[in-house]
Short mmCIF file of C-alpha atoms (C1' of nucleotides) in Angstrom, two decimals:
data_model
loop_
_atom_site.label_atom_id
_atom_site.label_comp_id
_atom_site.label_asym_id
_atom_site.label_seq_id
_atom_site.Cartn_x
_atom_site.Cartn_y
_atom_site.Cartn_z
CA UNK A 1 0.00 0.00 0.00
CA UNK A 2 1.96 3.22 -1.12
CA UNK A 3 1.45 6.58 0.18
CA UNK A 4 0.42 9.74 -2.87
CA UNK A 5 2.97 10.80 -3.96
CA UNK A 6 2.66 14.51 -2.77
CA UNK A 7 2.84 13.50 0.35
CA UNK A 8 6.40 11.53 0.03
CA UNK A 9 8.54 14.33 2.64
CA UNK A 10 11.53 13.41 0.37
CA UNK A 11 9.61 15.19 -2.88
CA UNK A 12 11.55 18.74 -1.98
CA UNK A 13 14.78 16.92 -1.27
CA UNK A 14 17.68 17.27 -4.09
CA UNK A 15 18.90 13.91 -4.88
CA UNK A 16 22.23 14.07 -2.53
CA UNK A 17 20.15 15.58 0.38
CA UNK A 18 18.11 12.19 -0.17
CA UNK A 19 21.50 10.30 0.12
CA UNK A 20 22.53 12.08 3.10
CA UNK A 21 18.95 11.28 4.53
CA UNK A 22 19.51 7.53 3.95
CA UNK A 23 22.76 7.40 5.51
CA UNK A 24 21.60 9.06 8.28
CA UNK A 25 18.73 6.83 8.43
CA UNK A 26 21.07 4.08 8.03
CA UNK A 27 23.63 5.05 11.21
CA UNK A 28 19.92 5.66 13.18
CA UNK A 29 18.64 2.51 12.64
CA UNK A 30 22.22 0.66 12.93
CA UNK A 31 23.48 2.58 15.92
CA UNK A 32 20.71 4.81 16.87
CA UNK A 33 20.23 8.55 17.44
CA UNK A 34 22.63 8.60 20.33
CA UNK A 35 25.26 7.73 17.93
CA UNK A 36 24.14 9.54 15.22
CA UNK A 37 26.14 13.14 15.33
CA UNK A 38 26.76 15.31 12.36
CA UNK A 39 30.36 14.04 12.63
CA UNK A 40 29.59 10.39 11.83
CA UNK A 41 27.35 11.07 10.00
CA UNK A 42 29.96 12.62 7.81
CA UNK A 43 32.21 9.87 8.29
CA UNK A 44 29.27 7.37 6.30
CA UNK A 45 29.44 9.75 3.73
CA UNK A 46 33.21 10.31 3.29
CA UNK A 47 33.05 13.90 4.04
CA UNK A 48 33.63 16.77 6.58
CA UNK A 49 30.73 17.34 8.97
CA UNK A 50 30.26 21.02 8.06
CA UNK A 51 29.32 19.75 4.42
CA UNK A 52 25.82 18.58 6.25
CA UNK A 53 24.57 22.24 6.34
CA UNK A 54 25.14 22.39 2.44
CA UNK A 55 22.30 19.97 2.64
CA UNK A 56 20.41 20.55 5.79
CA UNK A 57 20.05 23.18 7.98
CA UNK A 58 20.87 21.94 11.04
CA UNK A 59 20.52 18.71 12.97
CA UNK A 60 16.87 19.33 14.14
CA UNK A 61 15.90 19.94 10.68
CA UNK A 62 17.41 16.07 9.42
CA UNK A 63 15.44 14.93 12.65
CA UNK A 64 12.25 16.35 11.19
CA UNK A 65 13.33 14.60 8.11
CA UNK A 66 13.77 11.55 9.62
CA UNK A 67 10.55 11.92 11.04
CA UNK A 68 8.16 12.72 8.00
CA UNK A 69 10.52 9.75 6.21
CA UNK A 70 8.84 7.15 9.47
CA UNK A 71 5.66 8.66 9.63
CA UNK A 72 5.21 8.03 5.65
CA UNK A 73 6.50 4.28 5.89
CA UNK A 74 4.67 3.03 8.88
CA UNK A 75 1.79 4.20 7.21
CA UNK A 76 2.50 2.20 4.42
CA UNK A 77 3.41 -0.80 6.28
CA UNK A 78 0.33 -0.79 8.19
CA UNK A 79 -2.00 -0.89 5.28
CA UNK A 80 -4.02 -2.15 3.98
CA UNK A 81 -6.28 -1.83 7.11
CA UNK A 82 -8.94 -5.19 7.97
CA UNK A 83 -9.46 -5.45 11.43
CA UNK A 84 -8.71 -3.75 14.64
CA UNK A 85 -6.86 -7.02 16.07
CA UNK A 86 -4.64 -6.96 12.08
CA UNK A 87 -3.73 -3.27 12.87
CA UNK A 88 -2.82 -3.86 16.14
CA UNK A 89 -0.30 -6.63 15.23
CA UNK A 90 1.24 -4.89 11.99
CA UNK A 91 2.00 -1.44 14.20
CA UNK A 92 3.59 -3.80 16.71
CA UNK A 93 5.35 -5.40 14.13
CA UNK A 94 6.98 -2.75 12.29
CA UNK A 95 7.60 -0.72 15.23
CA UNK A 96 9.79 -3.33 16.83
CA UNK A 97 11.61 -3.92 13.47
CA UNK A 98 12.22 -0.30 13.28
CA UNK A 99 12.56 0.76 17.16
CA UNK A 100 14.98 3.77 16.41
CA UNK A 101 13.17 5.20 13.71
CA UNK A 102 9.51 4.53 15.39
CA UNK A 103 11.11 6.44 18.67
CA UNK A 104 12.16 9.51 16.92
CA UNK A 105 9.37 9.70 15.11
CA UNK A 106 6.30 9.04 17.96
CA UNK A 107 8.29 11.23 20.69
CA UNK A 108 8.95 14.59 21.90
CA UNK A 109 7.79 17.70 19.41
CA UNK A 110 6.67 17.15 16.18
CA UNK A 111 7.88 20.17 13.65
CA UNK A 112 4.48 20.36 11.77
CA UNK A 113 5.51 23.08 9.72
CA UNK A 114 8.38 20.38 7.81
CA UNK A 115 5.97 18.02 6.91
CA UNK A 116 3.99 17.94 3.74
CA UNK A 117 0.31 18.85 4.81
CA UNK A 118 -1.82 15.94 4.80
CA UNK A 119 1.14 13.26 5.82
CA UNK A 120 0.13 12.96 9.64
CA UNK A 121 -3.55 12.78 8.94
CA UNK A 122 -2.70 9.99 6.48
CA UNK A 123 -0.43 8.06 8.71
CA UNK A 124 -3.13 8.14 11.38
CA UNK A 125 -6.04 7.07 9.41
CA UNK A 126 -5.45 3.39 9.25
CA UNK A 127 -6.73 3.66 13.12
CA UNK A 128 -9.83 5.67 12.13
CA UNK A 129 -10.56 3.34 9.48
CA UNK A 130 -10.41 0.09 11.81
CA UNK A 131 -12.29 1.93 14.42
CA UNK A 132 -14.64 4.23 12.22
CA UNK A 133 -14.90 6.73 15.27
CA UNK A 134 -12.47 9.57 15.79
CA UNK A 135 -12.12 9.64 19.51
CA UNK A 136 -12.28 5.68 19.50
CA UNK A 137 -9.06 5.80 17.17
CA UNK A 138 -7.20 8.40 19.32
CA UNK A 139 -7.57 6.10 21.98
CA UNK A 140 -7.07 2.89 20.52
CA UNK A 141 -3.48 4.46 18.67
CA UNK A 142 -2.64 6.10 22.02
CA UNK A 143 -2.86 2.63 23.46
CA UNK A 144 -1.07 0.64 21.47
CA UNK A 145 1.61 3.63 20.82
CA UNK A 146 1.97 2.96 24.97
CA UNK A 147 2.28 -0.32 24.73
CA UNK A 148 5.12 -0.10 21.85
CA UNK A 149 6.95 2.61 23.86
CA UNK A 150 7.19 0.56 27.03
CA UNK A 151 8.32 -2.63 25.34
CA UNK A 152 10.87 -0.34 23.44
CA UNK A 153 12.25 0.63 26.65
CA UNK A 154 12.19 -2.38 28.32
CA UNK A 155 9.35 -1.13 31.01
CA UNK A 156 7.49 -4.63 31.86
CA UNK A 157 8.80 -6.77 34.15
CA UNK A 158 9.16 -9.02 31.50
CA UNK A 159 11.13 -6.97 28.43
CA UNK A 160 8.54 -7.54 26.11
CA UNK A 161 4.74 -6.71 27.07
CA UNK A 162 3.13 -10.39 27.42
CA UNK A 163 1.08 -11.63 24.52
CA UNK A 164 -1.54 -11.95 27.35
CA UNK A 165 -1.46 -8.01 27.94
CA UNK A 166 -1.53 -7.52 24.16
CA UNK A 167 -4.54 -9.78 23.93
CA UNK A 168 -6.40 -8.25 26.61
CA UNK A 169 -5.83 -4.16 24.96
CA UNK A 170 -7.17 -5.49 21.44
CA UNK A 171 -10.22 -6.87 23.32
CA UNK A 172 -10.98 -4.04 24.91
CA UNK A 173 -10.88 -2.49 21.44
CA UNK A 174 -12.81 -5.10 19.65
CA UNK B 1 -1.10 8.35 50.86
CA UNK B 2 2.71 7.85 51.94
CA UNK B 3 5.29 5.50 50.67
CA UNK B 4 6.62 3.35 52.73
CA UNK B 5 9.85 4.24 54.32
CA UNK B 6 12.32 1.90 53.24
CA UNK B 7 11.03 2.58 49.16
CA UNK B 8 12.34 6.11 49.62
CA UNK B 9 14.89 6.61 47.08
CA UNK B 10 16.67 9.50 49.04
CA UNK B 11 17.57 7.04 52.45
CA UNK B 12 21.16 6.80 51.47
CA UNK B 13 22.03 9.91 50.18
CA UNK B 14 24.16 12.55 52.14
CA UNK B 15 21.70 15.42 53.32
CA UNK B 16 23.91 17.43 50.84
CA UNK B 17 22.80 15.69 48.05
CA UNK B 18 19.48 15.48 48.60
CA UNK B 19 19.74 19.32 48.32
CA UNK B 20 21.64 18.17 44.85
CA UNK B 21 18.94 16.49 43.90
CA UNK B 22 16.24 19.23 44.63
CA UNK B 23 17.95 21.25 42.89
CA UNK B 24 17.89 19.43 39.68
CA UNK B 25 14.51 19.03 40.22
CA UNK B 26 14.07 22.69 40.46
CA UNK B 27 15.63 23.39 37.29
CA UNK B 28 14.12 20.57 34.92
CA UNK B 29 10.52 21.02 36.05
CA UNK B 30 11.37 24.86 35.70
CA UNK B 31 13.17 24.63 32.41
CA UNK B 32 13.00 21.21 31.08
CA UNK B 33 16.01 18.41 30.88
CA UNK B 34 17.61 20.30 27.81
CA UNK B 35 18.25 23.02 29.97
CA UNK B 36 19.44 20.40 33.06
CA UNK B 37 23.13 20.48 32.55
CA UNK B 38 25.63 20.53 34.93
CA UNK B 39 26.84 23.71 34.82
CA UNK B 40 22.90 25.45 35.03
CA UNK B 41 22.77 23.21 37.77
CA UNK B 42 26.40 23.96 39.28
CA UNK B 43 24.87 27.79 39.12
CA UNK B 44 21.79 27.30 40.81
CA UNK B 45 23.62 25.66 43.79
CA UNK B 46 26.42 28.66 43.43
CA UNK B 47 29.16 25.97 43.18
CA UNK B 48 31.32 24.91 40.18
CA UNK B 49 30.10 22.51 37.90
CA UNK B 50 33.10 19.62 38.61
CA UNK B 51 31.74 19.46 42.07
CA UNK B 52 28.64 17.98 41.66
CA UNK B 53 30.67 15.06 40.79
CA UNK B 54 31.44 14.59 44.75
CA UNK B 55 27.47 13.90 45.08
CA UNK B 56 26.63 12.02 41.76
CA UNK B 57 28.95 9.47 40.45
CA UNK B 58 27.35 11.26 36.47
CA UNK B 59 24.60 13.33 35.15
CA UNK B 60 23.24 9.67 34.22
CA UNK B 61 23.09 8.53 37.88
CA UNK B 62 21.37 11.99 38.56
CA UNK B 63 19.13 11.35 36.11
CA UNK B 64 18.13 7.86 37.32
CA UNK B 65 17.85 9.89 40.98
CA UNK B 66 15.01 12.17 39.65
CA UNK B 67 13.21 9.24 37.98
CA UNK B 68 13.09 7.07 41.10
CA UNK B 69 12.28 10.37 42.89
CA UNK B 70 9.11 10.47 40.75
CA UNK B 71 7.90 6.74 40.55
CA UNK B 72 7.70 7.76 44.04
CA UNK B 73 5.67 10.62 44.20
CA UNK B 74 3.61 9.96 41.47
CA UNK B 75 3.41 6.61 43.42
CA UNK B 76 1.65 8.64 46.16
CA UNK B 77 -0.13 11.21 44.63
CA UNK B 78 -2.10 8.67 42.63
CA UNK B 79 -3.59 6.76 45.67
CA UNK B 80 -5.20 5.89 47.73
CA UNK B 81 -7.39 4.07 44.54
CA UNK B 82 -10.85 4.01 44.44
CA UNK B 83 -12.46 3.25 40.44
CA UNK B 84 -10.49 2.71 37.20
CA UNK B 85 -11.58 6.27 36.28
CA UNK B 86 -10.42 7.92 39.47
CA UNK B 87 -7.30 7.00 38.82
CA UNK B 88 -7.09 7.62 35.46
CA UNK B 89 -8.14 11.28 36.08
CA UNK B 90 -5.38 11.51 38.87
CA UNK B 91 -3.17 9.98 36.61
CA UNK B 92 -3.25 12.44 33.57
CA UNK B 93 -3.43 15.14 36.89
CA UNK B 94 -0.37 14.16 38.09
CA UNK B 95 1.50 13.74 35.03
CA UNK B 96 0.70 16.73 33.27
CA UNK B 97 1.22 19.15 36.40
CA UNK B 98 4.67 18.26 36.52
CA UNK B 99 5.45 17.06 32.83
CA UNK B 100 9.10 17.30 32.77
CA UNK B 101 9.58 14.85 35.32
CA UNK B 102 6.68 12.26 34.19
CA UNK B 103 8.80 12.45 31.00
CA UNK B 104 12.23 11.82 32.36
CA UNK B 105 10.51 8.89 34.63
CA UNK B 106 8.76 6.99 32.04
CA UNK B 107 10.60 7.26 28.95
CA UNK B 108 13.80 5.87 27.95
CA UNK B 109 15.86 2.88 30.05
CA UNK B 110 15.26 2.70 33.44
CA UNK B 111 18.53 1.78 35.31
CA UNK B 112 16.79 -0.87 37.88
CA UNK B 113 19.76 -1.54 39.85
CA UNK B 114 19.75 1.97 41.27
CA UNK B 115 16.28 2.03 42.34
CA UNK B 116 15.49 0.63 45.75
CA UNK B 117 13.98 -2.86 45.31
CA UNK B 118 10.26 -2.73 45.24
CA UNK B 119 9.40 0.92 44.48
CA UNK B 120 8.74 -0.05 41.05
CA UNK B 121 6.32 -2.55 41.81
CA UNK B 122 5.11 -0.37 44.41
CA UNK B 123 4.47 2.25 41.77
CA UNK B 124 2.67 0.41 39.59
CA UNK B 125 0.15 -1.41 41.72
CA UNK B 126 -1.94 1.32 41.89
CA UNK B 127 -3.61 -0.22 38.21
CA UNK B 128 -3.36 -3.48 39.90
CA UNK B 129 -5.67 -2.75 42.41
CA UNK B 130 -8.12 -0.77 40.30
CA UNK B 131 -8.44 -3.73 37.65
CA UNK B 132 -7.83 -6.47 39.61
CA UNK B 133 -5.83 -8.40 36.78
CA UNK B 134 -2.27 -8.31 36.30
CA UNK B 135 -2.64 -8.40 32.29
CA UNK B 136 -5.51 -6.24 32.48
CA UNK B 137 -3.47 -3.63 34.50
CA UNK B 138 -0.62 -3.25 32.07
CA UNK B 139 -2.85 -2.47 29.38
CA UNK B 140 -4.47 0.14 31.32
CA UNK B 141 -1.25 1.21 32.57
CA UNK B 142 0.02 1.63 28.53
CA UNK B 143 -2.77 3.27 27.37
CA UNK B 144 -2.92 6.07 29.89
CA UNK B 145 0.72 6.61 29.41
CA UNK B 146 0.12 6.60 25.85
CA UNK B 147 -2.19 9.01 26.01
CA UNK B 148 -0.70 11.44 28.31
CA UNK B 149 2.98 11.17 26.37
CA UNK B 150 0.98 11.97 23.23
CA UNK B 151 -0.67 14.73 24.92
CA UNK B 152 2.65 16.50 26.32
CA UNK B 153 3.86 16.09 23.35
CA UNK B 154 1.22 17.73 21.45
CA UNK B 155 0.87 14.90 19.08
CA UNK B 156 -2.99 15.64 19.09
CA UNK B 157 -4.25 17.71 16.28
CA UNK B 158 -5.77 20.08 19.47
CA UNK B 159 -3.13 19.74 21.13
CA UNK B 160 -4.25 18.13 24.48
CA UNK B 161 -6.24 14.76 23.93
CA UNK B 162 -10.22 15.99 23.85
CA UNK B 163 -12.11 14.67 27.00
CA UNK B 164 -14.32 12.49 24.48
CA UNK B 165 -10.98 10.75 24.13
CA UNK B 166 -10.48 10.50 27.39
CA UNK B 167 -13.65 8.85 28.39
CA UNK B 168 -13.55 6.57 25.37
CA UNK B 169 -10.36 4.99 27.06
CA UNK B 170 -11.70 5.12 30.45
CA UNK B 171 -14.93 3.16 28.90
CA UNK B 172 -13.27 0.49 27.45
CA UNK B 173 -11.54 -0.56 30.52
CA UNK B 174 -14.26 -0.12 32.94
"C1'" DA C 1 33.39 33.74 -21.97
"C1'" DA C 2 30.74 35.07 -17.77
"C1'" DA C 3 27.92 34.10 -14.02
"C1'" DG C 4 25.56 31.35 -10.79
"C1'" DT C 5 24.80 27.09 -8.37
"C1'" DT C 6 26.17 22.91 -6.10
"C1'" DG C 7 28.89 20.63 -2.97
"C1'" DG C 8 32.93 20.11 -0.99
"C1'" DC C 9 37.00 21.83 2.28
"C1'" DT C 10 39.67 23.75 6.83
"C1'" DA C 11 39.75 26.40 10.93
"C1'" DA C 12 37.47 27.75 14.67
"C1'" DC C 13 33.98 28.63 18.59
"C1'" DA C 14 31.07 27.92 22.52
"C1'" DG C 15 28.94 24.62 25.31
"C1'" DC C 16 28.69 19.82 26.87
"C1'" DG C 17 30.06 15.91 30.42
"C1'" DT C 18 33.92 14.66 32.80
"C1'" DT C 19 38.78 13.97 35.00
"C1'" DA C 20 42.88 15.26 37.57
"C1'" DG C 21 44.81 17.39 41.12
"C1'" DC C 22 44.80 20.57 44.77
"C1'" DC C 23 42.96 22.63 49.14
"C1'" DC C 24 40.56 23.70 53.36
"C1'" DA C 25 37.56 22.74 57.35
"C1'" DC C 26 36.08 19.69 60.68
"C1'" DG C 27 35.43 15.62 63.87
"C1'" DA C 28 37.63 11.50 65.70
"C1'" DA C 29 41.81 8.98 67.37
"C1'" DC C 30 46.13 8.45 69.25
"C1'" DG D 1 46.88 18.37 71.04
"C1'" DT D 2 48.39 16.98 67.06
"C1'" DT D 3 47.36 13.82 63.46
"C1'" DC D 4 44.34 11.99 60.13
"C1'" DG D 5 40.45 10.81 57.31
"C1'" DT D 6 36.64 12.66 55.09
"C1'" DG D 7 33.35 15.82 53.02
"C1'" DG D 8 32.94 19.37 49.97
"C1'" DG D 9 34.69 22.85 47.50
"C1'" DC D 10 38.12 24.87 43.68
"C1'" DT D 11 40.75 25.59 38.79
"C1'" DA D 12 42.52 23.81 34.55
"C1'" DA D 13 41.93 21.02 31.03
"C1'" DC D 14 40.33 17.27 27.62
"C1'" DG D 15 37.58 15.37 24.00
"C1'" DC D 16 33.26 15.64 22.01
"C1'" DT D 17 29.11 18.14 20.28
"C1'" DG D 18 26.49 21.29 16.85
"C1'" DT D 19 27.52 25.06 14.14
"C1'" DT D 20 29.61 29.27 11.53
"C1'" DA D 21 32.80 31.62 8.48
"C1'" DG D 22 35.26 31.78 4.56
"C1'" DC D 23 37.33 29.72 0.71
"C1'" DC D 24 37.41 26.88 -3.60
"C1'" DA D 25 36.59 23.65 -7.57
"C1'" DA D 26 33.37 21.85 -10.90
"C1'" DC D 27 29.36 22.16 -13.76
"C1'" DT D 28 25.33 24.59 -15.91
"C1'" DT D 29 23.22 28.33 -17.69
"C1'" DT D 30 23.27 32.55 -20.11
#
DNA sequence: AAAGTTGGCTAACAGCGTTAGCCCACGAAC
DNA sequence: GTTCGTGGGCTAACGCTGTTAGCCAACTTT
């Protein structure tokens, strides 16, 4: 299921900011944001750090790259949309095979004003479509967006949330 | 409702670094944990940054300080619990008077080994008690923090999660 | 041929967490 | 009553961070 094409965040990019975007990507995913400076960054590329800015302009701004870049493929990986309990399990899915990028792109600010108008609505509809009520979506994507964030960072007891506790949100939501 | 004395993360620190500590607490509920470094923090104790490193072993082990501090408080300030929805509202209360800190204590690794043994649990069995099932309390647990993250974040398109929101959640888990 | 754009470079700066090494005041021990 | 350990401060400095300034080569457009 591919997102329209006007609302791809990468549209506006020239073709080497798009490479420095996937090698960023790249070090994030491999090594995470921690690890991911300007200088290393640089390194992946074979250049100097201050080359970045001929590119982006400044770190923030690649973050809010980043961002727009996750919130556009999750929404592809999560279609097409059947049931609550399907949506549930595919945002699970491709959050934990993607924990860096799903991270920076679900937490702290979001710079609205970078994204391409329409992208966040679209990468939140899936949940409206499963539910077909707006505040029952909210909740139901707040939910499982908990759940993912505490299994990211190792909050249950356990690591992982139990199936059992997974089972028991999607039947609340059923 | 008090925690019980031998949960309180302070016991074993000198009385001088408890006023550390407050400190730092100050500062990142005044001006957030971007603004928390050690030098801000060196200032607002009128001492020089290096020796804050005679009370905290690193601004890590600080951090893990504040976020024990808070899984107790917010421990407290939650009970003593009556419904599901009580504590829900008291909950999002809690968390989003003093956001800086419900951040720091609930996202990113927790470093268990520095917390005294229990408080965690203790912290948490608030949703225990109002659901009654251990399964069942996690995913009440997730989806409030889900919610309120989102909300402090201002991922909502109003900004704050709408009430109808809200009570959808609460519904489905009543 | 001239001009502008694209994408690189080095040198440098301020702020970050942190370490090393020194010092002084105070309470206990011989 | 002096010695000694300890608690709590200091300055100087290091390596790392994001970022700016200023320069330069290549390529495209006029």
């Amino acid at each position: 299921m591919t997102c329209p094409e006007e609302l791809d965040p990468t549209r506006l990019l020239t073709p080497r900011a798009r490479e420095v975007l996937a090698a960023a990507r790249a070090v994030l995913e491999r090594q995470g944001w921690e690890a991911l400076t300007m200088r290393t960054l640089a390194d992946e590329l074979d250049i100097a750090a201050p080359s970045l800015y001929k590119h982006f302009a400044s770190k923030e701004a690649l973050r809010g790259q980043l961002a727009a870049l996750a919130l556009k493929e999750f929404g592809e990986a999560v279609r097409p949309v059947t049931t609550v309990a399907a949506l549930v399990r595919r945002y699970r899915d491709v959050a934990t095979a993607h924990p860096q990028l799903y991270r920076l792109s679900t937490s702290g600010p979001l710079d609205r004003a970078a994204l391409p108008p329409g992208l966040e609505d679209w990468s939140g509809s899936p949940f409206l479509e499963a539910t077909g009520d707006p505040h029952r979506a909210q909740a139901l994507w707040a939910a499982v967006h908990g759940m993912v964030v505490l299994e990211l960072d190792g909050r249950f007891p356990t690591g992982a949330a139990p199936e059992a506790t997974w089972r028991e949100l999607v039947r609340h939501f059923s």
